[in-house]
Short mmCIF file of C-alpha atoms in Angstrom, two decimals:
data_model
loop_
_atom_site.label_atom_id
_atom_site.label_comp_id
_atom_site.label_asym_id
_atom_site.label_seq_id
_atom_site.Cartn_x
_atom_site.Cartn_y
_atom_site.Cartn_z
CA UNK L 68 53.24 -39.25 57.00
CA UNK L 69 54.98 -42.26 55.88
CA UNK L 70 56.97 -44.79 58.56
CA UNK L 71 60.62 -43.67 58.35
CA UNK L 72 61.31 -47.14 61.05
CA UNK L 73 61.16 -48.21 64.09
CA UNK L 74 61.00 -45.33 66.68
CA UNK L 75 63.13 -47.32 69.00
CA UNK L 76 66.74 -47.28 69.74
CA UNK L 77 69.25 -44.32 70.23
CA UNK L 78 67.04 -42.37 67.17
CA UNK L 79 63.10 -41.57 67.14
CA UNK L 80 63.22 -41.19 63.27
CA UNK L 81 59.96 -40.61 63.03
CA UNK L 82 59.70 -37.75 66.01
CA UNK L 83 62.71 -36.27 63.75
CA UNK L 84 60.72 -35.81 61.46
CA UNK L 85 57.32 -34.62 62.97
CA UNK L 86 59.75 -31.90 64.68
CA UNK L 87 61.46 -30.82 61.94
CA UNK L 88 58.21 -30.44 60.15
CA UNK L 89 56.51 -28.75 62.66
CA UNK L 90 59.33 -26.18 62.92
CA UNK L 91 60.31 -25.14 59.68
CA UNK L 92 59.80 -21.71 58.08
CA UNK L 93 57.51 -21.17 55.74
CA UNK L 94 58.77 -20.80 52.05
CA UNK L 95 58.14 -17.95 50.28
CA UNK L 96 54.53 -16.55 49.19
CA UNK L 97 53.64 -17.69 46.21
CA UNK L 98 50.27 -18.92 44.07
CA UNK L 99 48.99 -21.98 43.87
CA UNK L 100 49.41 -21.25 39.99
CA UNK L 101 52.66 -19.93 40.39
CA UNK L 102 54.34 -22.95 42.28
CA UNK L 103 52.51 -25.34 39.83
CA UNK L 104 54.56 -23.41 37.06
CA UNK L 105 58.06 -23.45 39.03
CA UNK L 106 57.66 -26.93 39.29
CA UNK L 107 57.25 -27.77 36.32
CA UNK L 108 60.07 -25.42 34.90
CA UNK L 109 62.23 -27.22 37.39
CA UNK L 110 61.46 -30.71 35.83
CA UNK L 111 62.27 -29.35 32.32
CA UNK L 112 65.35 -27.93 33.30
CA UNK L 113 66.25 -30.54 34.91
CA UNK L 114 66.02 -32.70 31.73
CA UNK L 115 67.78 -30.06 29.79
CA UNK L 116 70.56 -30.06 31.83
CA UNK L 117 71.36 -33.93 31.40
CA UNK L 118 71.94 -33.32 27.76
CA UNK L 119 73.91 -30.17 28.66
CA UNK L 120 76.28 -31.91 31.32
CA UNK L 121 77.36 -34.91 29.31
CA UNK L 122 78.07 -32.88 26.31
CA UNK L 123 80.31 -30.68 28.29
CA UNK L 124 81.74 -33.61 30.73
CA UNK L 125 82.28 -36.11 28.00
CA UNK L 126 81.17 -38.40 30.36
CA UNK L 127 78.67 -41.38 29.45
CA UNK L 128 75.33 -41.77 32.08
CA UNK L 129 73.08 -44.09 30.30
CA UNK L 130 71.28 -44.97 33.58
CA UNK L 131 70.67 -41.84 34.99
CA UNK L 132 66.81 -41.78 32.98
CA UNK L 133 66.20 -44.68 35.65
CA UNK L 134 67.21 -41.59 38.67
CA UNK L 135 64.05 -39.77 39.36
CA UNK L 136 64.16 -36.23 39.82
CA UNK L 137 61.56 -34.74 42.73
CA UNK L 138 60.89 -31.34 43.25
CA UNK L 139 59.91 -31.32 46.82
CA UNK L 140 59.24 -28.81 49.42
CA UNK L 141 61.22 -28.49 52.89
CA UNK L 142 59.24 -31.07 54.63
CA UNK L 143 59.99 -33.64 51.90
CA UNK L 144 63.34 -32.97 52.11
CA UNK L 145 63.44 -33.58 55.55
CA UNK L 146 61.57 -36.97 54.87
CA UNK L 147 64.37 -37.73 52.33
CA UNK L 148 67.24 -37.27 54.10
CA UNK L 149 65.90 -38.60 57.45
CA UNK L 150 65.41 -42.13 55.70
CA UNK L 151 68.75 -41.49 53.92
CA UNK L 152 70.55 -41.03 57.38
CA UNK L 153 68.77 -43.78 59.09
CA UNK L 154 70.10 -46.19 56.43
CA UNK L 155 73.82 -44.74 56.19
CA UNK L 156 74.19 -44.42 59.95
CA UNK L 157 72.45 -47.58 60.91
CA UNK L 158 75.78 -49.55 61.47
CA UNK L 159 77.25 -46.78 64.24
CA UNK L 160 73.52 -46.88 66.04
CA UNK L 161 73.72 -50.43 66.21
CA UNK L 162 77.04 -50.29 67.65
CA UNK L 163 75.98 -47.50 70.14
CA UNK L 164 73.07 -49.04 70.93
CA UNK L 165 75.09 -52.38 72.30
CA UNK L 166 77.37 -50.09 74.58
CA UNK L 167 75.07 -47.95 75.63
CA UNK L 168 73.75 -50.50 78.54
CA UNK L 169 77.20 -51.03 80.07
CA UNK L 170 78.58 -47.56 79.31
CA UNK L 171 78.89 -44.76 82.58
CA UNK L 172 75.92 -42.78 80.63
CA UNK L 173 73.94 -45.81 79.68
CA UNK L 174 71.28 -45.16 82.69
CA UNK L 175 71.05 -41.67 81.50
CA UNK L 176 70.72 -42.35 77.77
CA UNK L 177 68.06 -44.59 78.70
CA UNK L 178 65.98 -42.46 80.60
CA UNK L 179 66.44 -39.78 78.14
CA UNK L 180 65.50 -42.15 75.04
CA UNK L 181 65.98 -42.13 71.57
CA UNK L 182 63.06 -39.02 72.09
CA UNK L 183 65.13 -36.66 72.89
CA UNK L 184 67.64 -37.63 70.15
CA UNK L 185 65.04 -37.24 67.65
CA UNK L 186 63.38 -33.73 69.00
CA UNK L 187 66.95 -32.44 69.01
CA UNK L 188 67.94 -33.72 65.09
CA UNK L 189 64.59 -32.35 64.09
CA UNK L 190 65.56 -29.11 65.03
CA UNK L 191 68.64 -29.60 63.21
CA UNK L 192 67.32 -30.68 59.95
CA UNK L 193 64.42 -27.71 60.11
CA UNK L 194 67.43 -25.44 60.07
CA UNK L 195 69.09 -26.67 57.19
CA UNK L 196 65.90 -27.34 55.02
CA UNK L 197 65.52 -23.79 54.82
CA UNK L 198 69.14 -23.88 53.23
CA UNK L 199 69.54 -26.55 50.75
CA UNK L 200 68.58 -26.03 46.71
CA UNK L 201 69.26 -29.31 45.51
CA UNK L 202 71.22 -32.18 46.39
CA UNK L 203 71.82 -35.66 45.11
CA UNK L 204 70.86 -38.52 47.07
CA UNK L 205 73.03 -41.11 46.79
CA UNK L 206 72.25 -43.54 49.14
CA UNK L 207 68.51 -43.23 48.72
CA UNK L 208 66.12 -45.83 50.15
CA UNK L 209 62.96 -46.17 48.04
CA UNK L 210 59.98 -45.66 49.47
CA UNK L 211 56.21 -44.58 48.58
CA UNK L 212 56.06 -41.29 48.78
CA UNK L 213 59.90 -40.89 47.42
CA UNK L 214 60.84 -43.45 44.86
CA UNK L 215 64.44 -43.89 44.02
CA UNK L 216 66.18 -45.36 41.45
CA UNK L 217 67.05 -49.29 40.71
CA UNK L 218 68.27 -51.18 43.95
CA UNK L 219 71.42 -50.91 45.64
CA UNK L 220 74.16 -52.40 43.52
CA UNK L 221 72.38 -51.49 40.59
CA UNK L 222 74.65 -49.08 38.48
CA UNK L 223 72.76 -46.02 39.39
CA UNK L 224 73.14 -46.83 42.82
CA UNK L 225 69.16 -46.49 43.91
CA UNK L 226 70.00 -42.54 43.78
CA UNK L 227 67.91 -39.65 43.07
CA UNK L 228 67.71 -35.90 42.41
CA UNK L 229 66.30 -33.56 44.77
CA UNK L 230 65.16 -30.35 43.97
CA UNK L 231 63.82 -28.25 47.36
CA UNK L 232 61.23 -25.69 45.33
CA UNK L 233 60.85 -23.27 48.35
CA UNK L 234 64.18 -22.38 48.40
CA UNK L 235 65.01 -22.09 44.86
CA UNK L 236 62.54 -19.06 44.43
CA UNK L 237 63.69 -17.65 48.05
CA UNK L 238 67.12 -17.35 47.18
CA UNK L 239 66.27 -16.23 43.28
CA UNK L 240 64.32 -13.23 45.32
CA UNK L 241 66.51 -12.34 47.63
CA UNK L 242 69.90 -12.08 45.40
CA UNK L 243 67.28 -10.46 42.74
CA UNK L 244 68.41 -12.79 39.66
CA UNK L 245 66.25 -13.81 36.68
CA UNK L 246 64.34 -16.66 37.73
CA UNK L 247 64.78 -18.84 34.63
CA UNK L 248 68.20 -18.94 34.95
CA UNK L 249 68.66 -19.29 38.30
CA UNK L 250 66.56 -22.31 38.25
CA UNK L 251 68.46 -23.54 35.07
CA UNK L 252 71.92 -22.68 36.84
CA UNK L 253 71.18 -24.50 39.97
CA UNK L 254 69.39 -27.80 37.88
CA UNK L 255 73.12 -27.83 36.20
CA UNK L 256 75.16 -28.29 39.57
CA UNK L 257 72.68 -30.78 41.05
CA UNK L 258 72.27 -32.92 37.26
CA UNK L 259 76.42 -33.05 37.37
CA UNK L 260 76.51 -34.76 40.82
CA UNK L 261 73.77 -37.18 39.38
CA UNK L 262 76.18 -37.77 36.13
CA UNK L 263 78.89 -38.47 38.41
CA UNK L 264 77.35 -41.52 40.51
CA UNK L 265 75.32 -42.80 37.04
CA UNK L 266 78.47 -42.72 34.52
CA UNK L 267 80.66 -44.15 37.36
CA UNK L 268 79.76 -47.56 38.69
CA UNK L 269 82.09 -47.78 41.45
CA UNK L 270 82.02 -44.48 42.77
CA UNK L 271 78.59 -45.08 45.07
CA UNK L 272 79.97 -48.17 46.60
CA UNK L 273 83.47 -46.72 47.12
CA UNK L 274 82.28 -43.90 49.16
CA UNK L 275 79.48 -46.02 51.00
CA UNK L 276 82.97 -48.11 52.30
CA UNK L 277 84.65 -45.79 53.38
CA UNK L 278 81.46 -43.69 55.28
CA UNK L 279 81.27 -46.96 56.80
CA UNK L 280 85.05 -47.51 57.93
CA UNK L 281 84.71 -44.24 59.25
CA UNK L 282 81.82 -44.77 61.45
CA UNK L 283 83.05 -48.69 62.47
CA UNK L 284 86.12 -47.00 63.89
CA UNK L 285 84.21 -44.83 66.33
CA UNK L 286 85.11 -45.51 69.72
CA UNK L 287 82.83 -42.72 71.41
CA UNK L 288 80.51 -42.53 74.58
CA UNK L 289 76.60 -42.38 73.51
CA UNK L 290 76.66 -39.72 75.67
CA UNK L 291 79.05 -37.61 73.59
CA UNK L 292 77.18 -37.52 70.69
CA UNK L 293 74.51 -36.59 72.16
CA UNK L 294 75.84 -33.83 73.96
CA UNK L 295 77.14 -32.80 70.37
CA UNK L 296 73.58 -32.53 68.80
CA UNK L 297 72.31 -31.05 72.11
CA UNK L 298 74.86 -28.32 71.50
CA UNK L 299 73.69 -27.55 68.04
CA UNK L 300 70.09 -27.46 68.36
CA UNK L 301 70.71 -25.55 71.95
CA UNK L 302 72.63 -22.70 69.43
CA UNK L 303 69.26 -22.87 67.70
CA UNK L 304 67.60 -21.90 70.73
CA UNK L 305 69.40 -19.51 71.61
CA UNK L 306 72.95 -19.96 71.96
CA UNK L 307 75.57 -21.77 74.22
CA UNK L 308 74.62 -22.20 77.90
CA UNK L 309 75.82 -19.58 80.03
CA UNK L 310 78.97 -19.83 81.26
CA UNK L 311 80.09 -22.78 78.74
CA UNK L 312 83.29 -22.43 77.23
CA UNK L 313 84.02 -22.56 73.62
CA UNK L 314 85.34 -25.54 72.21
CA UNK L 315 87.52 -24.28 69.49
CA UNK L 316 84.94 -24.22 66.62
CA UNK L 317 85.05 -27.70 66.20
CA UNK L 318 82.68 -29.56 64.05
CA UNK L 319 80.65 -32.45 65.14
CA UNK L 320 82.69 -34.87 62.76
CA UNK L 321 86.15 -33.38 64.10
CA UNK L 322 85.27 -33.77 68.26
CA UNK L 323 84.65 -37.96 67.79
CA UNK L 324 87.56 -38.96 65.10
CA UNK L 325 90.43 -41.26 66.21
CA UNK L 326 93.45 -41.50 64.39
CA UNK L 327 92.27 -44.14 61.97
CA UNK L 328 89.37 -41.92 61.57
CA UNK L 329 91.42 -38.58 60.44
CA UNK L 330 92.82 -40.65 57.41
CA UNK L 331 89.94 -41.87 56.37
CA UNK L 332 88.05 -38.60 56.62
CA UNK L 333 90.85 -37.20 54.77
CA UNK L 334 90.40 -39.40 51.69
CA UNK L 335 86.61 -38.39 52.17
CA UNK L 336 87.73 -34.51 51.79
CA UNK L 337 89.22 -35.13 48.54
CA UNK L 338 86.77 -37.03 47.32
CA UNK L 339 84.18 -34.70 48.48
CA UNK L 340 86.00 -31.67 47.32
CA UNK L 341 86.56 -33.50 43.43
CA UNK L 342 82.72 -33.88 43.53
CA UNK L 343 82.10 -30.94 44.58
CA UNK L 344 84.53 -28.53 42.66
CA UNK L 345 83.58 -30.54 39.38
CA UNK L 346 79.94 -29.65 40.09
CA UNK L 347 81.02 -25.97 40.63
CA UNK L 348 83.11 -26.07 37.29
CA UNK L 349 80.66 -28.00 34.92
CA UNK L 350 77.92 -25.62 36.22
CA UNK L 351 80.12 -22.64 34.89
CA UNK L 352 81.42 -23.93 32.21
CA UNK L 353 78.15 -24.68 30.69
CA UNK L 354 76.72 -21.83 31.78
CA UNK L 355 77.87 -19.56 29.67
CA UNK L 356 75.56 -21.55 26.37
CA UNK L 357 72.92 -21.62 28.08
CA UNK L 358 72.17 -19.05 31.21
CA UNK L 359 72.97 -15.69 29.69
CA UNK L 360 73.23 -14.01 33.24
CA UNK L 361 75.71 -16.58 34.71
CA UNK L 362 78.24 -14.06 35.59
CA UNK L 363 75.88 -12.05 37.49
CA UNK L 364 74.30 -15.32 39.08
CA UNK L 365 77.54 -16.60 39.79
CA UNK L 366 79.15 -13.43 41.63
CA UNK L 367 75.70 -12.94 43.90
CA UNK L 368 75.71 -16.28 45.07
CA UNK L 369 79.58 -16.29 46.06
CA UNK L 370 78.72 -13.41 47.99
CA UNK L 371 76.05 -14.86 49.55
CA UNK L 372 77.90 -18.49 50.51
CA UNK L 373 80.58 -16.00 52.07
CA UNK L 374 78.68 -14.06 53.97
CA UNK L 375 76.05 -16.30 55.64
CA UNK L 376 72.78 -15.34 57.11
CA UNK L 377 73.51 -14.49 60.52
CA UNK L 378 75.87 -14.66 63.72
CA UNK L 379 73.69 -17.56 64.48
CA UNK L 380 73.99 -18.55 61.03
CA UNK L 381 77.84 -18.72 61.26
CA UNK L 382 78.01 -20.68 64.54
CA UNK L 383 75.80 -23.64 63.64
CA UNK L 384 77.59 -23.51 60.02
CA UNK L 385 80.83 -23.84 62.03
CA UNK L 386 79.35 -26.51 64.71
CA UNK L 387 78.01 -28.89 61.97
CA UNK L 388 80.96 -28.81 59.27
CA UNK L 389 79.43 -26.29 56.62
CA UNK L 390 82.07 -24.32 56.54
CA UNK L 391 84.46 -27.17 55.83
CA UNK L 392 81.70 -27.60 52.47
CA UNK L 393 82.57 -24.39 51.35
CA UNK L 394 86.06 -24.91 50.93
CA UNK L 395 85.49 -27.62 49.60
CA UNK L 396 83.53 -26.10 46.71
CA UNK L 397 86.30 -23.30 46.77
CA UNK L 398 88.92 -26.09 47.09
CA UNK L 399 87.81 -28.72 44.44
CA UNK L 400 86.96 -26.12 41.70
CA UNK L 401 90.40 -25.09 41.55
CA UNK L 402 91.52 -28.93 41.23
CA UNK L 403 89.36 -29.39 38.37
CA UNK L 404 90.08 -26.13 36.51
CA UNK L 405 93.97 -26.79 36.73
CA UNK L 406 93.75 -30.30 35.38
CA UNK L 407 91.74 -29.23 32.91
CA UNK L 408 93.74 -26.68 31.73
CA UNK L 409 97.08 -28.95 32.10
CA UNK L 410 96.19 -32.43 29.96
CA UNK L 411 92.28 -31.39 28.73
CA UNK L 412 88.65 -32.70 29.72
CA UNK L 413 89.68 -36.34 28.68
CA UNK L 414 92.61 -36.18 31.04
CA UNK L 415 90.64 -35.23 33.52
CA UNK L 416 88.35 -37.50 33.22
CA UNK L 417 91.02 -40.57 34.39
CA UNK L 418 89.69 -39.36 37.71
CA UNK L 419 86.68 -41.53 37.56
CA UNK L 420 88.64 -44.57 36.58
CA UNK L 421 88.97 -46.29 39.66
CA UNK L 422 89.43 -45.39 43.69
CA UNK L 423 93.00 -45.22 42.97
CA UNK L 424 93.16 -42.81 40.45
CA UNK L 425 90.86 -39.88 43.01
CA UNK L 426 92.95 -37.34 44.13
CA UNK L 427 94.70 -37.37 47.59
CA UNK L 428 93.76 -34.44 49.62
CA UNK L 429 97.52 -32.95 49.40
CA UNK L 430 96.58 -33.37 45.46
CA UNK L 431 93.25 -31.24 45.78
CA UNK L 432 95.57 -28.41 47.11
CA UNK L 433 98.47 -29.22 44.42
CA UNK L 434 96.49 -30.28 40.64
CA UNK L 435 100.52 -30.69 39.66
CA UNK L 436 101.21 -33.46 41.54
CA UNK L 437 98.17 -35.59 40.63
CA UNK L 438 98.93 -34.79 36.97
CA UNK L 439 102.33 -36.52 37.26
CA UNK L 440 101.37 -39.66 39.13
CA UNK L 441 98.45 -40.15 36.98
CA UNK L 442 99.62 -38.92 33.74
CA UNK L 443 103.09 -38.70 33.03
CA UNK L 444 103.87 -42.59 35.49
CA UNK L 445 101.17 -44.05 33.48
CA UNK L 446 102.96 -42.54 30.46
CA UNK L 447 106.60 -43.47 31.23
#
């Protein structure tokens, strides 16, 4: 397994991921043939779908050929997004790390390591790799095993595509959809969030800023967080302790924001939900041309997002902000659609023409509003 870092510090990256590894499910059963051929159906359609996306976008991503697209299995997504989160998050550990020798918990964090913290984020991230079809990396470090694209502050912002195999064909199975399209329906979402942070320079550095303004305004006890992920992964065990209280249903994000914090993770939302719903909408919209079952597709997987797996399924969905991601999928699509409909897919596409021309979050939830201070100020 390849170094994700230094195993020191408030993280054991690398235990993260030996846990996680060690505890995820198995995919589904298939042949060594018949993952060989999924594979390389996902690869095609991925490459079909970039043609398909900026034809029905309008939008211009010359650089996303320099983006690579892997189609990895649970564990490699867990490698992925491990080295992802060690480089987004490295700023807040830093800053933890410096308070946590004079803070009340400080003794305790120390004898409890950056172990612990990694055992407990492993089980974490072998929960959700069982979940995820595809996502777009956008602040991607390159490294042997996964390349990325150019380096950061390169256009393409060093991103790439990830495409979790396993999970493709397990959901395919379970909401009993033809394969081809599925694959081809899900390649669409993933290639628009790719077309997004390729055709717009600014957009990766806009959102690393304000990820990062968000986490320098943390004022939290180590200890906190920690008792946050040791709450999630205990629900993974087997629930909250006995005789513990519930909180409320608060996400992990909501329990450490400070004031500044809420406005900035309100910006976040909208942005989020835009890139989102505009995923959701391009997916449908081309749909249609090209994935004859789309309705079908479509009204099985709602169901499905609705619904989740479990009780247990539902609690850590709450506990680590999911649920929040569904709304903003529900959310976002809505934004786009009414735009669209209101001054066309060129008017629309003012949204990507600089961080002042994204939607508020009070815009998400009224398309009207952003219409006028876009549109009709720009035209008076």
């Amino acid at each position: 397994m390849t170094s994700i870092g230094a195993s020191s510090g408030m993280v054991d990256w690398n235990l993260a991921v030996a846990t996680a590894t060690r505890l995820v499910r198995p995919g589904p059963e298939v042949s060594r043939d018949e993952a060989r051929a999924v594979v390389a159906e996902l690869r095609r359609h991925a490459k079909a779908s970039e043609g398909h996306v900026r034809g029905f976008t309008r939008m211009d991503a010359e650089d996303a050929h320099d983006t690579p697209v892997l189609v990895v299995d649970r564990p490699g997504w867990v490698r992925a997004n491990v080295a992802g989160f060690r480089e987004i998050l490295k700023p807040l550990l830093e800053k933890m790390q410096e308070r946590r020798g004079g803070s009340p918990g400080g003794a305790v964090l120390g004898a409890v390591g950056g172990k612990v913290t990694g055992v407990e984020l492993g089980m974490l991230l072998s929960f959700l790799s069982s979940r995820v079809l595809g996502q777009y990396e956008t602040f991607a470090p390159a490294g042997r095993e996964l390349p990325a694209g150019g380096p950061s502050g390169s256009p393409n912002g060093g991103g790439r595509l990830l495409l979790v195999a396993p999970n493709i064909v397990h959901v395919e199975r379970e909401l009993d959809v033809d394969p081809r399209d599925f694959r081809l329906w899900v390649c669409l979402h993933e290639e628009t969030h790719r077309t997004q942070f390729t055709a717009v320079p600014w957009l990766r550095d806009h959102l690393e800023g304000e990820i990062q303004s968000f986490l320098a305004e943390t004022d939290v006890d180590p200890m906190t967080v920690l008792e946050r992920v040791r709450e999630a992964a205990q629900s993974l065990a087997g629930g909250r302790p006995e005789g513990e209280e519930d909180d409320g249903g608060r996400s992990l994000v909501e329990l450490v924001q400070t004031p500044a914090q809420r406005e900035i993770l309100g910006r976040l939302t909208a942005v989020m939900s835009l890139l989102e719903g505009h995923a959701d909408f391009v997916m449908d919209g081309v749909g249609p041309q090209v994935v004859p079952s789309v309705a079908e597709i479509r009204e099985k997987f709602q169901q499905r997002r609705a619904k989740g797996a479990s009780r247990l399924d539902v609690a850590l969905r709450k506990l680590l902000g999911l649920d929040a991601k569904l709304k903003q999928y529900r959310d976002g699509e809505r934004f786009v659609r009414a735009v669209v409909d209101q001054v066309g897919m060129d008017g629309f596409n003012r949204v990507w023409t600089s961080p002042n021309t994204l939607p508020t979050k009070s815009e998400i939830a009224k398309p009207a509003d952003w219409v006028t201070r876009v549109h009709r100020k720009a035209e008076s």
